[in-house]
C-alpha positions as YAML, in Angstrom:
chain: A
units: angstrom
residues:
- id: 1
  name: UNK
  ca: [198.70, 114.82, 73.37]
- id: 2
  name: UNK
  ca: [202.38, 114.53, 73.14]
- id: 3
  name: UNK
  ca: [204.61, 113.63, 70.07]
- id: 4
  name: UNK
  ca: [207.90, 111.57, 69.82]
- id: 5
  name: UNK
  ca: [210.08, 111.52, 66.91]
- id: 6
  name: UNK
  ca: [210.77, 107.83, 66.13]
- id: 7
  name: UNK
  ca: [212.94, 107.09, 63.17]
- id: 8
  name: UNK
  ca: [211.82, 110.28, 61.30]
- id: 9
  name: UNK
  ca: [208.09, 109.71, 62.16]
- id: 10
  name: UNK
  ca: [205.99, 111.84, 64.65]
- id: 11
  name: UNK
  ca: [204.24, 109.41, 66.97]
- id: 12
  name: UNK
  ca: [201.30, 110.76, 68.86]
- id: 13
  name: UNK
  ca: [201.10, 109.42, 72.46]
- id: 14
  name: UNK
  ca: [199.59, 110.37, 75.92]
- id: 15
  name: UNK
  ca: [201.35, 109.84, 79.18]
- id: 16
  name: UNK
  ca: [199.28, 110.55, 82.11]
- id: 17
  name: UNK
  ca: [199.48, 109.92, 85.71]
- id: 18
  name: UNK
  ca: [201.86, 110.13, 88.70]
- id: 19
  name: UNK
  ca: [205.43, 109.06, 87.48]
- id: 20
  name: UNK
  ca: [205.89, 107.17, 90.62]
- id: 21
  name: UNK
  ca: [203.27, 104.59, 89.82]
- id: 22
  name: UNK
  ca: [203.80, 101.55, 87.85]
- id: 23
  name: UNK
  ca: [203.59, 102.12, 84.16]
- id: 24
  name: UNK
  ca: [200.73, 100.71, 82.07]
- id: 25
  name: UNK
  ca: [201.18, 100.61, 78.30]
- id: 26
  name: UNK
  ca: [197.85, 100.35, 76.25]
- id: 27
  name: UNK
  ca: [197.87, 99.28, 72.31]
- id: 28
  name: UNK
  ca: [194.83, 99.89, 70.47]
- id: 29
  name: UNK
  ca: [193.10, 97.87, 67.65]
- id: 30
  name: UNK
  ca: [193.58, 98.43, 64.00]
- id: 31
  name: UNK
  ca: [191.69, 101.21, 62.35]
- id: 32
  name: UNK
  ca: [190.86, 102.65, 65.53]
- id: 33
  name: UNK
  ca: [192.85, 104.96, 67.98]
- id: 34
  name: UNK
  ca: [194.05, 105.43, 71.60]
- id: 35
  name: UNK
  ca: [190.61, 107.00, 72.07]
- id: 36
  name: UNK
  ca: [189.42, 103.42, 72.89]
- id: 37
  name: UNK
  ca: [191.11, 103.55, 76.38]
- id: 38
  name: UNK
  ca: [189.38, 106.96, 77.51]
- id: 39
  name: UNK
  ca: [186.69, 105.44, 79.49]
- id: 40
  name: UNK
  ca: [189.29, 103.23, 81.37]
- id: 41
  name: UNK
  ca: [191.15, 106.16, 82.70]
- id: 42
  name: UNK
  ca: [189.34, 106.97, 85.68]
- id: 43
  name: UNK
  ca: [189.86, 103.42, 86.99]
- id: 44
  name: UNK
  ca: [193.51, 103.10, 86.17]
- id: 45
  name: UNK
  ca: [194.92, 106.52, 86.87]
- id: 46
  name: UNK
  ca: [194.80, 106.12, 90.72]
- id: 47
  name: UNK
  ca: [196.76, 103.10, 90.58]
- id: 48
  name: UNK
  ca: [198.97, 103.44, 87.33]
- id: 49
  name: UNK
  ca: [200.75, 105.77, 85.15]
- id: 50
  name: UNK
  ca: [199.17, 105.18, 81.81]
- id: 51
  name: UNK
  ca: [200.77, 105.33, 78.39]
- id: 52
  name: UNK
  ca: [198.98, 105.20, 75.13]
- id: 53
  name: UNK
  ca: [199.84, 105.84, 71.56]
- id: 54
  name: UNK
  ca: [198.50, 105.84, 68.02]
- id: 55
  name: UNK
  ca: [199.35, 103.21, 65.26]
- id: 56
  name: UNK
  ca: [201.16, 104.41, 62.16]
- id: 57
  name: UNK
  ca: [198.98, 106.51, 60.30]
- id: 58
  name: UNK
  ca: [196.21, 106.47, 62.73]
- id: 59
  name: UNK
  ca: [194.78, 108.99, 64.98]
- id: 60
  name: UNK
  ca: [197.51, 111.61, 65.51]
- id: 61
  name: UNK
  ca: [200.56, 109.46, 64.29]
- id: 62
  name: UNK
  ca: [202.31, 110.17, 61.00]
- id: 63
  name: UNK
  ca: [201.90, 107.64, 58.22]
- id: 64
  name: UNK
  ca: [204.31, 105.00, 57.90]
- id: 65
  name: UNK
  ca: [206.98, 105.87, 55.29]
- id: 66
  name: UNK
  ca: [208.49, 102.46, 54.22]
- id: 67
  name: UNK
  ca: [207.28, 99.57, 52.19]
- id: 68
  name: UNK
  ca: [206.67, 97.21, 55.04]
- id: 69
  name: UNK
  ca: [205.70, 97.07, 58.78]
- id: 70
  name: UNK
  ca: [206.63, 94.15, 61.19]
- id: 71
  name: UNK
  ca: [205.64, 93.23, 64.76]
- id: 72
  name: UNK
  ca: [209.10, 94.10, 65.70]
- id: 73
  name: UNK
  ca: [208.86, 97.70, 64.28]
- id: 74
  name: UNK
  ca: [205.71, 98.21, 66.55]
- id: 75
  name: UNK
  ca: [207.30, 96.76, 69.54]
- id: 76
  name: UNK
  ca: [210.32, 99.15, 68.98]
- id: 77
  name: UNK
  ca: [208.11, 101.99, 69.13]
- id: 78
  name: UNK
  ca: [206.66, 100.78, 72.57]
- id: 79
  name: UNK
  ca: [210.02, 100.52, 73.87]
- id: 80
  name: UNK
  ca: [211.03, 104.07, 72.50]
- id: 81
  name: UNK
  ca: [207.96, 105.43, 74.14]
- id: 82
  name: UNK
  ca: [208.65, 103.67, 77.41]
- id: 83
  name: UNK
  ca: [212.02, 105.22, 77.31]
- id: 84
  name: UNK
  ca: [210.53, 108.47, 77.05]
- id: 85
  name: UNK
  ca: [208.51, 107.77, 79.97]
- id: 86
  name: UNK
  ca: [211.60, 106.99, 81.99]
- id: 87
  name: UNK
  ca: [210.60, 103.48, 82.74]
- id: 88
  name: UNK
  ca: [212.51, 100.17, 82.54]
- id: 89
  name: UNK
  ca: [209.61, 97.53, 83.01]
- id: 90
  name: UNK
  ca: [205.88, 97.94, 82.42]
- id: 91
  name: UNK
  ca: [202.72, 96.32, 82.25]
- id: 92
  name: UNK
  ca: [201.05, 95.84, 78.74]
- id: 93
  name: UNK
  ca: [197.49, 95.67, 77.60]
- id: 94
  name: UNK
  ca: [196.73, 95.17, 73.98]
- id: 95
  name: UNK
  ca: [193.58, 94.51, 72.01]
- id: 96
  name: UNK
  ca: [193.50, 92.79, 68.36]
- id: 97
  name: UNK
  ca: [196.85, 93.95, 66.75]
- id: 98
  name: UNK
  ca: [197.75, 95.42, 70.08]
- id: 99
  name: UNK
  ca: [197.77, 91.73, 71.16]
- id: 100
  name: UNK
  ca: [199.92, 91.14, 68.35]
- id: 101
  name: UNK
  ca: [202.47, 93.62, 69.65]
- id: 102
  name: UNK
  ca: [202.25, 92.16, 72.89]
- id: 103
  name: UNK
  ca: [203.03, 88.85, 71.85]
- id: 104
  name: UNK
  ca: [206.17, 90.32, 70.02]
- id: 105
  name: UNK
  ca: [207.31, 91.91, 73.25]
- id: 106
  name: UNK
  ca: [206.69, 88.38, 74.87]
- id: 107
  name: UNK
  ca: [208.57, 86.55, 72.35]
- id: 108
  name: UNK
  ca: [211.78, 89.21, 72.31]
- id: 109
  name: UNK
  ca: [211.51, 91.39, 75.18]
- id: 110
  name: UNK
  ca: [209.90, 89.48, 78.10]
- id: 111
  name: UNK
  ca: [212.20, 90.84, 80.68]
- id: 112
  name: UNK
  ca: [210.82, 94.22, 80.16]
- id: 113
  name: UNK
  ca: [207.17, 93.31, 81.08]
- id: 114
  name: UNK
  ca: [205.87, 93.00, 84.57]
- id: 115
  name: UNK
  ca: [202.52, 91.28, 83.10]
- id: 116
  name: UNK
  ca: [200.74, 91.19, 79.69]
- id: 117
  name: UNK
  ca: [196.95, 91.34, 79.04]
- id: 118
  name: UNK
  ca: [196.11, 90.46, 75.51]
- id: 119
  name: UNK
  ca: [192.45, 90.69, 74.41]
- id: 120
  name: UNK
  ca: [190.38, 89.89, 71.50]
- id: 121
  name: UNK
  ca: [193.55, 88.49, 69.44]
- id: 122
  name: UNK
  ca: [195.33, 85.36, 68.40]
- id: 123
  name: UNK
  ca: [198.94, 83.80, 67.59]
- id: 124
  name: UNK
  ca: [197.39, 83.74, 63.95]
- id: 125
  name: UNK
  ca: [194.41, 86.09, 63.01]
- id: 126
  name: UNK
  ca: [192.58, 85.21, 59.97]
- id: 127
  name: UNK
  ca: [194.31, 84.05, 56.67]
- id: 128
  name: UNK
  ca: [197.15, 85.64, 54.81]
- id: 129
  name: UNK
  ca: [194.67, 85.59, 51.80]
- id: 130
  name: UNK
  ca: [192.01, 87.56, 53.39]
- id: 131
  name: UNK
  ca: [194.36, 90.36, 54.75]
- id: 132
  name: UNK
  ca: [196.07, 90.46, 51.29]
- id: 133
  name: UNK
  ca: [192.55, 91.13, 49.79]
- id: 134
  name: UNK
  ca: [191.55, 93.80, 52.34]
- id: 135
  name: UNK
  ca: [194.84, 95.69, 51.88]
- id: 136
  name: UNK
  ca: [194.25, 95.58, 48.00]
- id: 137
  name: UNK
  ca: [190.67, 96.95, 48.71]
- id: 138
  name: UNK
  ca: [191.79, 99.70, 51.11]
- id: 139
  name: UNK
  ca: [194.42, 100.85, 48.70]
- id: 140
  name: UNK
  ca: [191.81, 100.93, 45.70]
- id: 141
  name: UNK
  ca: [188.55, 102.19, 47.65]
- id: 142
  name: UNK
  ca: [189.85, 104.17, 50.56]
- id: 143
  name: UNK
  ca: [189.37, 103.56, 54.26]
- id: 144
  name: UNK
  ca: [186.17, 105.72, 54.40]
- id: 145
  name: UNK
  ca: [184.43, 103.47, 51.94]
- id: 146
  name: UNK
  ca: [185.61, 100.34, 53.66]
- id: 147
  name: UNK
  ca: [184.76, 101.38, 57.21]
- id: 148
  name: UNK
  ca: [180.99, 100.61, 56.39]
- id: 149
  name: UNK
  ca: [181.79, 97.00, 56.30]
- id: 150
  name: UNK
  ca: [184.77, 96.73, 58.68]
- id: 151
  name: UNK
  ca: [183.44, 98.88, 61.75]
- id: 152
  name: UNK
  ca: [180.29, 96.73, 62.37]
- id: 153
  name: UNK
  ca: [182.56, 93.69, 63.02]
- id: 154
  name: UNK
  ca: [184.05, 95.43, 65.87]
- id: 155
  name: UNK
  ca: [181.05, 95.59, 68.26]
- id: 156
  name: UNK
  ca: [178.67, 93.21, 69.53]
- id: 157
  name: UNK
  ca: [174.80, 93.75, 69.20]
- id: 158
  name: UNK
  ca: [174.45, 94.88, 72.80]
- id: 159
  name: UNK
  ca: [176.96, 97.55, 72.48]
- id: 160
  name: UNK
  ca: [175.35, 98.88, 68.99]
- id: 161
  name: UNK
  ca: [171.93, 98.83, 70.93]
- id: 162
  name: UNK
  ca: [173.08, 100.60, 73.87]
- id: 163
  name: UNK
  ca: [175.17, 103.34, 71.79]
- id: 164
  name: UNK
  ca: [173.05, 104.18, 68.77]
- id: 165
  name: UNK
  ca: [175.79, 106.31, 67.53]
- id: 166
  name: UNK
  ca: [178.68, 103.90, 68.00]
- id: 167
  name: UNK
  ca: [179.07, 102.72, 64.49]
- id: 168
  name: UNK
  ca: [178.84, 106.19, 62.63]
- id: 169
  name: UNK
  ca: [181.31, 107.64, 65.19]
- id: 170
  name: UNK
  ca: [183.91, 104.96, 64.56]
- id: 171
  name: UNK
  ca: [183.14, 105.17, 60.82]
- id: 172
  name: UNK
  ca: [184.27, 108.80, 60.98]
- id: 173
  name: UNK
  ca: [187.48, 107.86, 62.87]
- id: 174
  name: UNK
  ca: [188.54, 104.90, 60.78]
- id: 175
  name: UNK
  ca: [187.97, 106.85, 57.57]
- id: 176
  name: UNK
  ca: [190.44, 109.64, 58.60]
- id: 177
  name: UNK
  ca: [193.25, 107.25, 58.90]
- id: 178
  name: UNK
  ca: [195.98, 106.60, 56.41]
- id: 179
  name: UNK
  ca: [195.02, 104.03, 53.93]
- id: 180
  name: UNK
  ca: [198.52, 102.65, 52.97]
- id: 181
  name: UNK
  ca: [199.58, 102.41, 56.44]
- id: 182
  name: UNK
  ca: [196.40, 100.53, 57.23]
- id: 183
  name: UNK
  ca: [197.26, 98.35, 54.25]
- id: 184
  name: UNK
  ca: [200.69, 97.65, 55.56]
- id: 185
  name: UNK
  ca: [199.37, 96.54, 58.93]
- id: 186
  name: UNK
  ca: [196.93, 94.14, 57.21]
- id: 187
  name: UNK
  ca: [199.64, 92.76, 55.13]
- id: 188
  name: UNK
  ca: [201.73, 92.39, 58.59]
- id: 189
  name: UNK
  ca: [198.88, 90.64, 60.20]
- id: 190
  name: UNK
  ca: [198.57, 88.29, 57.34]
- id: 191
  name: UNK
  ca: [202.14, 87.07, 57.85]
- id: 192
  name: UNK
  ca: [202.29, 87.24, 61.79]
- id: 193
  name: UNK
  ca: [202.52, 83.69, 63.29]
- id: 194
  name: UNK
  ca: [203.53, 83.39, 67.11]
- id: 195
  name: UNK
  ca: [202.46, 79.96, 67.64]
- id: 196
  name: UNK
  ca: [206.11, 78.68, 67.96]
- id: 197
  name: UNK
  ca: [207.45, 81.61, 69.93]
- id: 198
  name: UNK
  ca: [205.68, 82.23, 73.20]
- id: 199
  name: UNK
  ca: [206.57, 79.36, 75.43]
- id: 200
  name: UNK
  ca: [208.83, 80.07, 78.40]
- id: 201
  name: UNK
  ca: [208.28, 83.91, 78.39]
- id: 202
  name: UNK
  ca: [207.76, 83.82, 82.32]
- id: 203
  name: UNK
  ca: [205.47, 86.90, 82.26]
- id: 204
  name: UNK
  ca: [202.11, 86.73, 83.92]
- id: 205
  name: UNK
  ca: [199.66, 86.48, 81.14]
- id: 206
  name: UNK
  ca: [195.97, 87.10, 80.94]
- id: 207
  name: UNK
  ca: [193.72, 86.40, 77.94]
- id: 208
  name: UNK
  ca: [190.60, 88.11, 77.40]
- id: 209
  name: UNK
  ca: [187.78, 87.81, 74.64]
- id: 210
  name: UNK
  ca: [184.33, 88.61, 73.80]
- id: 211
  name: UNK
  ca: [181.41, 85.91, 73.30]
- id: 212
  name: UNK
  ca: [180.15, 88.06, 70.22]
- id: 213
  name: UNK
  ca: [183.64, 88.57, 68.52]
- id: 214
  name: UNK
  ca: [183.39, 87.73, 65.00]
- id: 215
  name: UNK
  ca: [187.05, 88.76, 64.18]
- id: 216
  name: UNK
  ca: [188.63, 86.89, 66.94]
- id: 217
  name: UNK
  ca: [186.25, 84.68, 68.37]
- id: 218
  name: UNK
  ca: [186.84, 82.98, 71.68]
- id: 219
  name: UNK
  ca: [188.45, 79.99, 69.93]
- id: 220
  name: UNK
  ca: [191.22, 82.21, 68.99]
- id: 221
  name: UNK
  ca: [191.96, 83.25, 72.43]
- id: 222
  name: UNK
  ca: [191.88, 79.55, 73.51]
- id: 223
  name: UNK
  ca: [194.14, 78.49, 70.96]
- id: 224
  name: UNK
  ca: [196.47, 81.36, 71.88]
- id: 225
  name: UNK
  ca: [196.29, 80.15, 75.63]
- id: 226
  name: UNK
  ca: [197.57, 76.58, 74.43]
- id: 227
  name: UNK
  ca: [200.66, 78.04, 72.70]
- id: 228
  name: UNK
  ca: [201.59, 80.60, 75.26]
- id: 229
  name: UNK
  ca: [201.01, 78.59, 78.45]
- id: 230
  name: UNK
  ca: [198.29, 81.24, 79.69]
- id: 231
  name: UNK
  ca: [195.35, 80.12, 81.75]
- id: 232
  name: UNK
  ca: [191.89, 79.81, 80.29]
- id: 233
  name: UNK
  ca: [190.64, 83.01, 78.79]
- id: 234
  name: UNK
  ca: [188.30, 85.35, 80.41]
- id: 235
  name: UNK
  ca: [185.28, 85.45, 77.80]
- id: 236
  name: UNK
  ca: [183.07, 88.50, 78.39]
- id: 237
  name: UNK
  ca: [179.53, 87.74, 77.58]
- id: 238
  name: UNK
  ca: [177.76, 90.01, 74.94]
- id: 239
  name: UNK
  ca: [180.71, 91.65, 74.12]
- id: 240
  name: UNK
  ca: [182.51, 91.79, 70.73]
- id: 241
  name: UNK
  ca: [185.90, 92.71, 69.65]
- id: 242
  name: UNK
  ca: [186.80, 95.92, 71.73]
- id: 243
  name: UNK
  ca: [185.89, 95.69, 75.39]
- id: 244
  name: UNK
  ca: [187.56, 98.81, 76.42]
- id: 245
  name: UNK
  ca: [184.67, 100.62, 74.32]
- id: 246
  name: UNK
  ca: [181.87, 98.06, 74.69]
- id: 247
  name: UNK
  ca: [182.22, 97.38, 78.53]
- id: 248
  name: UNK
  ca: [184.85, 99.81, 79.99]
- id: 249
  name: UNK
  ca: [183.70, 99.31, 83.72]
- id: 250
  name: UNK
  ca: [183.88, 95.50, 83.61]
- id: 251
  name: UNK
  ca: [187.24, 95.74, 81.73]
- id: 252
  name: UNK
  ca: [188.73, 98.15, 83.85]
- id: 253
  name: UNK
  ca: [187.67, 96.14, 87.03]
- id: 254
  name: UNK
  ca: [189.14, 93.01, 85.41]
- id: 255
  name: UNK
  ca: [192.30, 94.89, 84.78]
- id: 256
  name: UNK
  ca: [192.82, 96.42, 88.10]
- id: 257
  name: UNK
  ca: [192.44, 92.85, 89.58]
- id: 258
  name: UNK
  ca: [194.55, 91.15, 87.50]
- id: 259
  name: UNK
  ca: [197.43, 93.62, 86.73]
- id: 260
  name: UNK
  ca: [199.80, 93.57, 89.41]
...
């Protein structure tokens, strides 16, 4: 684990692999951490240099210290970390809010991207009212209390059956995150709308979803495909919101084949 000071905040990141290989940047979902990518590393590292980091107030990264977060703020963190890695262009993989960061990069920094793979996300995710309600509840109740209801939405039944301690483990991880940073990210998601910003980016774009994803169902990926010019999304059967955790071997194989 390494740390980079970005605008007065310590951001925790990992940079692994041979510096001569192409760089892949991995962006994790809201409430989780860069640990979601651990099971993909054996397949990725022989081919790519891998950069992952923790969102504000998540994992090893310091809490956000301003009163709002924007997709541009998060994309700026990506570019600062990529600069630290000494790369000009890179492949990007993002899940959920990580996919929102990817859309910001596509809309404003497409020239930096070699490819983008966005999973379990949307040009619009949910409603502003729902995200505002969650932000209020998180600030009032705390993340440990909210995790009991939120974490089960991340994983499909197949993953929960195969990994009996999955929910309990991620409940613990989510509960340790900073509540206000999480709430600010919820408010950001309530305002994010990329439907009119994604045409003409010229970047090879792969969209991936899960058949059992209740947070961003396959329809969300298909709508994103229509407004971004991407091809038909790959929908993974019996997978929920986090394919890197639920089916890492399948997801890693998909990335190795499509990220080029």
